[in-house]
Tab-separated table of C-alpha atoms in Angstrom:
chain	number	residue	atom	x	y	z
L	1	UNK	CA	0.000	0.000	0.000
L	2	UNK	CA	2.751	2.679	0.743
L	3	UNK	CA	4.809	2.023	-2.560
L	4	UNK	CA	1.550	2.667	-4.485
L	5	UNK	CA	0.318	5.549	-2.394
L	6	UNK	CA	4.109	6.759	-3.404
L	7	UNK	CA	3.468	5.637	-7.489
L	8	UNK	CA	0.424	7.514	-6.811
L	9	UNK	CA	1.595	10.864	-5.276
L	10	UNK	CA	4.544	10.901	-7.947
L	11	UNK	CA	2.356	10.160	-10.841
L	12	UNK	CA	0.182	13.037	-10.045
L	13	UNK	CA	3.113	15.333	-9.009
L	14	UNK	CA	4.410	14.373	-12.735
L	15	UNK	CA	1.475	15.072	-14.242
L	16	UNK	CA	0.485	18.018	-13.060
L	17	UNK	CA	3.564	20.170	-13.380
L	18	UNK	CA	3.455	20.059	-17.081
L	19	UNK	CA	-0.281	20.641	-16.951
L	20	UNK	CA	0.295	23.491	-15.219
L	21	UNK	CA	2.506	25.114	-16.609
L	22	UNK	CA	1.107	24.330	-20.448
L	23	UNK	CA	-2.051	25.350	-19.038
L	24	UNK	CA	-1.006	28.876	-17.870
L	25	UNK	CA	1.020	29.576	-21.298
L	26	UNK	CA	-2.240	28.719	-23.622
L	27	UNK	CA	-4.157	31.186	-21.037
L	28	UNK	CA	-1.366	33.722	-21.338
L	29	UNK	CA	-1.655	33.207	-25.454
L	30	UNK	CA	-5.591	33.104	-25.005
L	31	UNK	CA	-5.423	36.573	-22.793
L	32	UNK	CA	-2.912	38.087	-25.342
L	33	UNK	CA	-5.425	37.468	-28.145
L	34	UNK	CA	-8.525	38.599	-26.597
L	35	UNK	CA	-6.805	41.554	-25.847
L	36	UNK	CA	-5.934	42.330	-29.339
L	37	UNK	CA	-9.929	42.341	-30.046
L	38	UNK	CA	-10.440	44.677	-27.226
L	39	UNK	CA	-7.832	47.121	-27.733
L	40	UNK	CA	-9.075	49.328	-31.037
L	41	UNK	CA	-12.510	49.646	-29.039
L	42	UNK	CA	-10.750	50.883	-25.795
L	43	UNK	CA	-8.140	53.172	-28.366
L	44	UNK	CA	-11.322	54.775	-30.351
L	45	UNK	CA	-13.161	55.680	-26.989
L	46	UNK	CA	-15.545	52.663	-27.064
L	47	UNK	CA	-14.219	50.925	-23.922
L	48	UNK	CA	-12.459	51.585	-20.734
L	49	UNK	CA	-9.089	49.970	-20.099
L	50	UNK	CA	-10.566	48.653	-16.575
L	51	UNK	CA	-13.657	47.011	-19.185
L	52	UNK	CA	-10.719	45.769	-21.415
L	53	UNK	CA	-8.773	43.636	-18.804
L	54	UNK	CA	-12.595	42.500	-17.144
L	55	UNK	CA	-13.749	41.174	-20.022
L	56	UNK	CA	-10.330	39.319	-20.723
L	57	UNK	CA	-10.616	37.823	-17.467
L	58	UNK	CA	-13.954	36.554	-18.152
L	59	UNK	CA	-13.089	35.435	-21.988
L	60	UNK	CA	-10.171	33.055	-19.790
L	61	UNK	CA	-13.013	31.691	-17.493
L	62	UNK	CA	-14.712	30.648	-20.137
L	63	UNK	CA	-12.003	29.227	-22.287
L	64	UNK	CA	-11.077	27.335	-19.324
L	65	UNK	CA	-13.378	24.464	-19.813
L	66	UNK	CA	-11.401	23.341	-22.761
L	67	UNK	CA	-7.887	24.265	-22.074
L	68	UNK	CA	-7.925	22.125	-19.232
L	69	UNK	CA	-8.715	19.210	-20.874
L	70	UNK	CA	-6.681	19.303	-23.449
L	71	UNK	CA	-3.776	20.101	-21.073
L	72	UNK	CA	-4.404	16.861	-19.390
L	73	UNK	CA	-4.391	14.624	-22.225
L	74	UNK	CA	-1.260	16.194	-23.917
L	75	UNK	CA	0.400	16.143	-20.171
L	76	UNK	CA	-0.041	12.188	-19.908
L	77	UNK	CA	0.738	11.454	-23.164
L	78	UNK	CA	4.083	13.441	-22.799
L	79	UNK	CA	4.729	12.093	-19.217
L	80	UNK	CA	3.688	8.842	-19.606
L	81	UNK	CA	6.033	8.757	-23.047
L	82	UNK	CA	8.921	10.245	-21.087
L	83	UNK	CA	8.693	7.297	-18.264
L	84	UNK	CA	8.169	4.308	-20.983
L	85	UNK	CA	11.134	5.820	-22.328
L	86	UNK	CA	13.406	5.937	-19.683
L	87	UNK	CA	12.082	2.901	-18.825
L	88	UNK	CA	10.488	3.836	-15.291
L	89	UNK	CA	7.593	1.972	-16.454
L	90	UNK	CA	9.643	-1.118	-16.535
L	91	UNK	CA	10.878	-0.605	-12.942
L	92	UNK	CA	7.543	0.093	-11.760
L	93	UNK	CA	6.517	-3.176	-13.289
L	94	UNK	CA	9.471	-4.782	-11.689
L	95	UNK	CA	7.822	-3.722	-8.610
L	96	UNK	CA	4.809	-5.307	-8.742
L	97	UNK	CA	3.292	-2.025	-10.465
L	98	UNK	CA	1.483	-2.985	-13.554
L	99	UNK	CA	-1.171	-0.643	-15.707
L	100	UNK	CA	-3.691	-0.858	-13.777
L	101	UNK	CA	-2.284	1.134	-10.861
L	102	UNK	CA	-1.271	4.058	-13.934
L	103	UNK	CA	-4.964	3.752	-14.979
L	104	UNK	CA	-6.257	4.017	-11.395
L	105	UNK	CA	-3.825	7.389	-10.256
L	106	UNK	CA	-4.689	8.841	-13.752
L	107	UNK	CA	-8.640	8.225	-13.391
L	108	UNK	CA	-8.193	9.713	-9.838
L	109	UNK	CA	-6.542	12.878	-11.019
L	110	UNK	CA	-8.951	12.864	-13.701
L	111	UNK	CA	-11.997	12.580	-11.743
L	112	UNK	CA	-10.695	15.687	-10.160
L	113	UNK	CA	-10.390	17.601	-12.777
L	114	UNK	CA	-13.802	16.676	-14.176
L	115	UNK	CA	-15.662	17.826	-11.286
L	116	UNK	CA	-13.507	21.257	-11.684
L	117	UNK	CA	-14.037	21.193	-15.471
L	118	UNK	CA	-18.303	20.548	-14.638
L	119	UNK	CA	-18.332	22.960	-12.075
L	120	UNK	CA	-17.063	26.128	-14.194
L	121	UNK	CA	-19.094	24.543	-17.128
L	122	UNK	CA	-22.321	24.811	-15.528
L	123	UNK	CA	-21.666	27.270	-12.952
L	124	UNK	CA	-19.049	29.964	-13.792
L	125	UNK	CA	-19.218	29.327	-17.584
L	126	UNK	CA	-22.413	30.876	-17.715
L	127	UNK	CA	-21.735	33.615	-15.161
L	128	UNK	CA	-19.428	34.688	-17.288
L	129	UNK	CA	-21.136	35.183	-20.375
L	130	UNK	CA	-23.848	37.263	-18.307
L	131	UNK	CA	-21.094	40.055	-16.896
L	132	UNK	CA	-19.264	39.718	-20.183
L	133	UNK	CA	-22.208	40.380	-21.917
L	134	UNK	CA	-23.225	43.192	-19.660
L	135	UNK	CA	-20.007	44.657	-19.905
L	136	UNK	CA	-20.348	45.045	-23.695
L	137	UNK	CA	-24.265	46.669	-23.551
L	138	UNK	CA	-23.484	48.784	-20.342
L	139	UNK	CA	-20.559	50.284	-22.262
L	140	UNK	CA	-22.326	50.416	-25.513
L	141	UNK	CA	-25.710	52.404	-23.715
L	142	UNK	CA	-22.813	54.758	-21.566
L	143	UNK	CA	-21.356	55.401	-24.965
L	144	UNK	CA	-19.843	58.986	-24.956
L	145	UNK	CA	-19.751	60.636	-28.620
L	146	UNK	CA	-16.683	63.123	-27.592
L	147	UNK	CA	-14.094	60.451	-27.231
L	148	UNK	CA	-14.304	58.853	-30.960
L	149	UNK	CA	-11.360	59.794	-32.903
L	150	UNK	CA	-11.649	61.573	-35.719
L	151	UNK	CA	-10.678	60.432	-39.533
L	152	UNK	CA	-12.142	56.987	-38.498
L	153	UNK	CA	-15.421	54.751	-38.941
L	154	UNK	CA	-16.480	53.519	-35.644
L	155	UNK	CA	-18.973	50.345	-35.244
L	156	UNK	CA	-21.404	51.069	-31.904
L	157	UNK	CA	-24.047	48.792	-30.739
L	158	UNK	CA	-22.461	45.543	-32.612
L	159	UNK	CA	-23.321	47.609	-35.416
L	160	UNK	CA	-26.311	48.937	-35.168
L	161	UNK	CA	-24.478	53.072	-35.875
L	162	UNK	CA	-21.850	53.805	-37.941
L	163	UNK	CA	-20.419	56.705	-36.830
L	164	UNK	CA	-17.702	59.462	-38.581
L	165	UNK	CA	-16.456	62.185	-37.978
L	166	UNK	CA	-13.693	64.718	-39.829
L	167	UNK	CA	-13.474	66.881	-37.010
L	168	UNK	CA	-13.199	67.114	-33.664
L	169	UNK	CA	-13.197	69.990	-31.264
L	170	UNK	CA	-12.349	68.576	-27.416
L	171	UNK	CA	-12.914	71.691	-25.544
L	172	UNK	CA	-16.320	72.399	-26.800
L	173	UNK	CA	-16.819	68.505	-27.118
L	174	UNK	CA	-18.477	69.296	-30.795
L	175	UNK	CA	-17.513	67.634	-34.122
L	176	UNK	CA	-17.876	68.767	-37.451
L	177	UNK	CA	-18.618	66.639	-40.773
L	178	UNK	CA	-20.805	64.086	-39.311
L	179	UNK	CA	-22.226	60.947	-40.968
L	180	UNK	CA	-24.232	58.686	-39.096
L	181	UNK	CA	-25.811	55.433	-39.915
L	182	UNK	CA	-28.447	53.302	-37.866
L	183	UNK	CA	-29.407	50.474	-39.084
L	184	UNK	CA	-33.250	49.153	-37.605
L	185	UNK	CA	-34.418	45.834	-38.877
L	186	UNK	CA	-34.948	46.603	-42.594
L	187	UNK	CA	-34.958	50.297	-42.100
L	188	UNK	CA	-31.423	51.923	-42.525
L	189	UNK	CA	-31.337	55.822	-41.802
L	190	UNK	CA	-28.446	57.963	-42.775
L	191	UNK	CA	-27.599	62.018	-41.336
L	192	UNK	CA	-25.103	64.020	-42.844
L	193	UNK	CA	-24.519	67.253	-40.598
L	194	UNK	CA	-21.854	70.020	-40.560
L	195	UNK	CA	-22.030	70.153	-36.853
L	196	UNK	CA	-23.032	67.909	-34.161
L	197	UNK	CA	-22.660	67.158	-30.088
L	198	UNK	CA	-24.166	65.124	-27.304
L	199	UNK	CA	-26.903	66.192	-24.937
L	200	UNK	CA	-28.107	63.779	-22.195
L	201	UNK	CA	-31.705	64.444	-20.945
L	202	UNK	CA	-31.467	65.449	-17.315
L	203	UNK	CA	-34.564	63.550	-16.213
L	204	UNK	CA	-34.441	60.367	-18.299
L	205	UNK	CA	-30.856	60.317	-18.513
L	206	UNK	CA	-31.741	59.541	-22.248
L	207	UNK	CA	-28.858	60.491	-25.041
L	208	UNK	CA	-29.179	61.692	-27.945
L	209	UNK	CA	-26.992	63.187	-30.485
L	210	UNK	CA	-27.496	66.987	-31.709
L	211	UNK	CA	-26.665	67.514	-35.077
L	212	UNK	CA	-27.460	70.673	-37.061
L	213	UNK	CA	-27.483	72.476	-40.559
L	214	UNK	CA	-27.617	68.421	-42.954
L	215	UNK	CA	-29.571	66.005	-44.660
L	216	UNK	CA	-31.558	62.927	-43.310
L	217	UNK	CA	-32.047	59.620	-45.736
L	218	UNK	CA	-33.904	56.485	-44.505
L	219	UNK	CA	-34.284	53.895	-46.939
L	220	UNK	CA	-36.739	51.233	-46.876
L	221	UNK	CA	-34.700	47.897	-48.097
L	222	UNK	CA	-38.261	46.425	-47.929
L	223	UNK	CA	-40.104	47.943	-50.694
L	224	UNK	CA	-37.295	50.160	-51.429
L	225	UNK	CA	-38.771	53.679	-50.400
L	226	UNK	CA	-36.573	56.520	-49.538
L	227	UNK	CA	-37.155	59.113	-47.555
L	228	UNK	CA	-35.552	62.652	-48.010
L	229	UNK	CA	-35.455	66.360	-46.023
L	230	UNK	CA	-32.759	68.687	-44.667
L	231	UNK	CA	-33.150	69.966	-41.073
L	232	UNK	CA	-31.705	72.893	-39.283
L	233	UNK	CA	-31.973	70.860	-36.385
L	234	UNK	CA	-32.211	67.313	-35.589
L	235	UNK	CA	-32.054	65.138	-32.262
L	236	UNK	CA	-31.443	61.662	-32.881
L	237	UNK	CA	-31.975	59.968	-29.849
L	238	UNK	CA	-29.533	56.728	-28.653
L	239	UNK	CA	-29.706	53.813	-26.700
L	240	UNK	CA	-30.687	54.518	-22.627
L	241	UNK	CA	-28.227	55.545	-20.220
L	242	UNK	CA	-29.296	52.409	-17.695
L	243	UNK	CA	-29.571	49.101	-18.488
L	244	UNK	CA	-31.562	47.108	-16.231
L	245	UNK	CA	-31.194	43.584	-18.177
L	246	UNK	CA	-29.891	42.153	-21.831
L	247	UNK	CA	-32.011	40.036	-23.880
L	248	UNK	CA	-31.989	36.845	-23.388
L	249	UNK	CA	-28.730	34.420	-24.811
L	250	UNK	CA	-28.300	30.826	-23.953
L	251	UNK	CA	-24.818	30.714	-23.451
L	252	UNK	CA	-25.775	33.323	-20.250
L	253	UNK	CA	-28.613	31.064	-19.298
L	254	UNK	CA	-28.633	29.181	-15.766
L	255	UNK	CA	-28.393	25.198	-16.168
L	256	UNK	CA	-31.574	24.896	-14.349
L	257	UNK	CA	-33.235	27.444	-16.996
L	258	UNK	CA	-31.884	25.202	-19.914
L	259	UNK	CA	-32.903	21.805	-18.311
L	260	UNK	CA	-36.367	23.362	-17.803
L	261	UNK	CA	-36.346	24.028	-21.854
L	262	UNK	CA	-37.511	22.074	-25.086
L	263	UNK	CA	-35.738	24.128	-27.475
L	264	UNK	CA	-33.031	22.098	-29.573
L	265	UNK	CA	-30.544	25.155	-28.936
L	266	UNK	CA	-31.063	24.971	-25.122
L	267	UNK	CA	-30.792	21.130	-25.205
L	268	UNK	CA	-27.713	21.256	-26.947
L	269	UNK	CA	-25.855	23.895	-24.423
L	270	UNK	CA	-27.438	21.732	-21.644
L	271	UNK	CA	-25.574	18.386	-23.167
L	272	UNK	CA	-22.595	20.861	-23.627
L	273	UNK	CA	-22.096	21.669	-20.608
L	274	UNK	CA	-23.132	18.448	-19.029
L	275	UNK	CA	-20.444	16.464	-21.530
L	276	UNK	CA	-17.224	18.663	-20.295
L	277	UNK	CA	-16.630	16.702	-17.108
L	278	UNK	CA	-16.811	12.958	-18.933
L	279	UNK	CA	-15.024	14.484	-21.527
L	280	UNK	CA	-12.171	15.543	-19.105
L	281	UNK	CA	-11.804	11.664	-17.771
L	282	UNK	CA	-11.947	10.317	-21.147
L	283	UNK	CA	-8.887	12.231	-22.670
L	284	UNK	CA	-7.224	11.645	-19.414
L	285	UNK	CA	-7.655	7.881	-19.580
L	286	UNK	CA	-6.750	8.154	-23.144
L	287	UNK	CA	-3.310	9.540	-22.632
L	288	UNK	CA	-2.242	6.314	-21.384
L	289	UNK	CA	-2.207	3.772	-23.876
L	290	UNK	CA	-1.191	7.156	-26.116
L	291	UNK	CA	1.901	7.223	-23.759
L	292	UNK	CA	3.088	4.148	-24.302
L	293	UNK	CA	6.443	4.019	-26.218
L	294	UNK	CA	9.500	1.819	-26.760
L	295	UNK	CA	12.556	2.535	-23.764
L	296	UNK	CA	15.063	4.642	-25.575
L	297	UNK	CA	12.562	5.731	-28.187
L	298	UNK	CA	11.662	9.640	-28.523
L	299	UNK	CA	9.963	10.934	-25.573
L	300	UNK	CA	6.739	12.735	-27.382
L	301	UNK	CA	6.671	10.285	-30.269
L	302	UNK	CA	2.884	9.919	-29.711
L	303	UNK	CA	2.368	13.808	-29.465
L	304	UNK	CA	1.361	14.483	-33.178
L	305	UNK	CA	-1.724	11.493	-32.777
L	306	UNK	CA	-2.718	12.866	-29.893
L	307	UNK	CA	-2.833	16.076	-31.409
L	308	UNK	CA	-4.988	15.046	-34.255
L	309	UNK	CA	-7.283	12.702	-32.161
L	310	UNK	CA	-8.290	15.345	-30.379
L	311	UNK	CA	-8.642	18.046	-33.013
L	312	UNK	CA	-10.922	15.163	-34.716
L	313	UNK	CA	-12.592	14.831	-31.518
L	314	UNK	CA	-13.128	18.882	-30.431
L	315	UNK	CA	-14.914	19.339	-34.332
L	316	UNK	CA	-16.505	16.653	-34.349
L	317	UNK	CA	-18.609	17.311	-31.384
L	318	UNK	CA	-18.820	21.180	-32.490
L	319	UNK	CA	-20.854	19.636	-35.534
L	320	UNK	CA	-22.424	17.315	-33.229
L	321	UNK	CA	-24.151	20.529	-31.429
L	322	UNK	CA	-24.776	22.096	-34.871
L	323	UNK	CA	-26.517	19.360	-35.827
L	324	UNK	CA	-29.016	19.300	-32.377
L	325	UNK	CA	-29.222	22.767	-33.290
L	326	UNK	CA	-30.440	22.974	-36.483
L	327	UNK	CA	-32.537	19.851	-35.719
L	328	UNK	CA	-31.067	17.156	-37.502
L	329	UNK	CA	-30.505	14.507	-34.242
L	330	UNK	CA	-32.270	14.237	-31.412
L	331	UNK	CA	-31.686	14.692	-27.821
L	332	UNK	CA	-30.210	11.352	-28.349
L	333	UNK	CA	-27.793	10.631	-29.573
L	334	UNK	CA	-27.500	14.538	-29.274
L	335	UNK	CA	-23.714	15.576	-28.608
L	336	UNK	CA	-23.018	12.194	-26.916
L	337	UNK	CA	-22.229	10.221	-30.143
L	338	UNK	CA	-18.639	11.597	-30.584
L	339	UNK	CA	-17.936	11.125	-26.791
L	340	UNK	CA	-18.779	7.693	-27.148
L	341	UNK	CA	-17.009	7.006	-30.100
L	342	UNK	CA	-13.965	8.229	-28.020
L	343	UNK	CA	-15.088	5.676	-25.198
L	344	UNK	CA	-14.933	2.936	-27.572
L	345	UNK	CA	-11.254	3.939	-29.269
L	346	UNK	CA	-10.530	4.187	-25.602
L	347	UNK	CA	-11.283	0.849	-24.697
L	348	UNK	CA	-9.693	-0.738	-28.167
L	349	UNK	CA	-6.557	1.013	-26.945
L	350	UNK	CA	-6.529	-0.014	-23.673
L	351	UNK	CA	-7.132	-3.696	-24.453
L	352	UNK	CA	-4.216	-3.383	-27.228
L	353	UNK	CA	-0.826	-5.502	-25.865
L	354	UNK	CA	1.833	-2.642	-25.215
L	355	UNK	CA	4.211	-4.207	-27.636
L	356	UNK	CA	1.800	-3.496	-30.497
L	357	UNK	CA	1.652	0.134	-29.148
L	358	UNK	CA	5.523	0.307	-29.157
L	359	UNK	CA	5.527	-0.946	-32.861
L	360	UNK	CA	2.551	0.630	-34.212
């Protein structure tokens, strides 16, 4: 018992540093490019630098679900490949130590992981998307029309203005040669003003954008009317000051709210998010027989497989969610068909001698 509680502790020590330390260099990659979205918002006056770095945060916490699983399976395979060849594995077997005591202190890590990996899937996953998405309409409705930069096209609302401007005076927080588009369903509606500034309705807190001495369009894409008048003066009111809640988006919604729900798009986040912890053990257990390698032979021999079982893997359960989607499966098989399919190459492997493993 105490030279397999030691296998056990050193297995998991082994394992862990690499998946560690891969895991915190894909996060640092990750961070560096969700930043690079972020960044030309926060530069034209969009978004705050403090809104930048939450929202990167938040983009992590999701991506987390995935990067640690993947971190796991490419840190067994490369252990478990380094030990076979330096033949540790050997001595371990020499020991009394066979497989089965690698299979049981990688399941055990594993299980670990998967509760982790279920918890921020159901739990902080969505959280996330909820202040992430708030983030993004709190700082489109507090949008302030002084800070854009001049010389520029700026995208507010995830497009619903167009916004530039040729000129801007700071001081008097005014700008000159203003073009504005806002596009409403199948009504777009286009100002052209010499002159324009911001006013924000001291009761309502409502904005809206003065702009004087131009010419207002709004075209009908529908049956392809156009409207037509220059104004003196026009007020062309914007999105409220205070948002009290965003519409409603399933990647936001509670677990409970999804399980509650018949729609195929709800179903299919719900078998998401329920899959990410089984997924977790499997490519854990599936590092092993991955790991396996001939003493003396190269350490990550087994690295480029892994690499393109589980890119094979990842896509094809992204088209197994399309598919529940758009309608084409079921609940079942739903997005379970390419985890089991991984179950069963799992279980070939496993039941493969090692020598064929070494050869093959």
């Amino acid at each position: 018992m105490g030279l397999n509680l030691l296998i056990h502790k050193y297995l998991n020590r082994e394992i862990l540093t690499p998946l560690v330390t891969i895991c915190m260099i894909l996060v640092v990659i990750f961070a560096g490019y969700s930043i690079t979205q972020f960044l030309p918002d926060a530069a034209d006056g969009l978004m705050t630098g403090r809104n930048v770095v939450t929202l990167v945060a938040l983009k992590i916490l999701i991506a987390l679900e995935v990067l640690i699983p993947i971190t796991l399976f490419m840190s067994v395979v490369t252990v478990l490949g380094r030990l076979h060849s330096e033949s540790e594995i050997i001595a371990m077997q020499a020991c009394g130590l066979g497989e089965r005591s690698i299979l049981i202190s990688v399941f055990r890590l594993s299980l670990l992981l998967a509760l982790l990996v279920s918890m921020l899937s159901l739990y902080v996953r969505p959280w996330a998307y909820e202040k992430s998405y708030w983030l993004k309409t709190n700082a489109e409705a507090n949008f302030d029309f002084s800070r854009l930069r001049p010389g520029r096209f700026h995208e507010i609302g995830q497009s619903k203005y167009v916004v530039f401007l040729e000129k801007l005076d700071t001081d008097f927080r005014r700008a000159e040669g203003v073009f504005i588009q806002e596009r409403d369903d199948s009504v777009r509606k286009i100002v052209r003003a010499d002159e324009a500034w911001q006013e924000v309705d001291p009761v309502t807190a409502g904005k809206s954008i003065v702009l004087r001495n131009g010419y207002y369009y709004e075209i009908s894409e529908n049956n392809k009317k156009t409207r037509f008048f220059r104004f003196q003066d026009f007020h062309l009111p914007l999105v409220p000051k205070q948002i009290d809640s965003i519409r409603y988006r399933r990647k936001a919604a509670p677990t409970l709210s999804l399980a509650a729900s018949s729609t195929a798009e709800d179903q299919a986040e719900l078998q998401w998010r329920l899959s990410t912890g089984f997924s977790t053990i499997l490519l854990g257990l599936l590092g092993i027989p991955l790991g396996r390698t001939s003493p003396r032979r190269g350490k990550s021999g087994k690295i480029f497989v892994a690499v393109i079982i589980f890119a094979v893997y990842y896509n094809l359960t992204t088209v197994a969610r399309t598919w529940m989607e758009l309608g084409v499966v079921g609940s079942f098989p739903g997005l379970w068909w390419p985890h089991i399919l991984l179950a069963i190459l799992l279980l070939v492997l496993l039941k493969r001698p090692a020598v064929e493993l070494m050869n093959g």
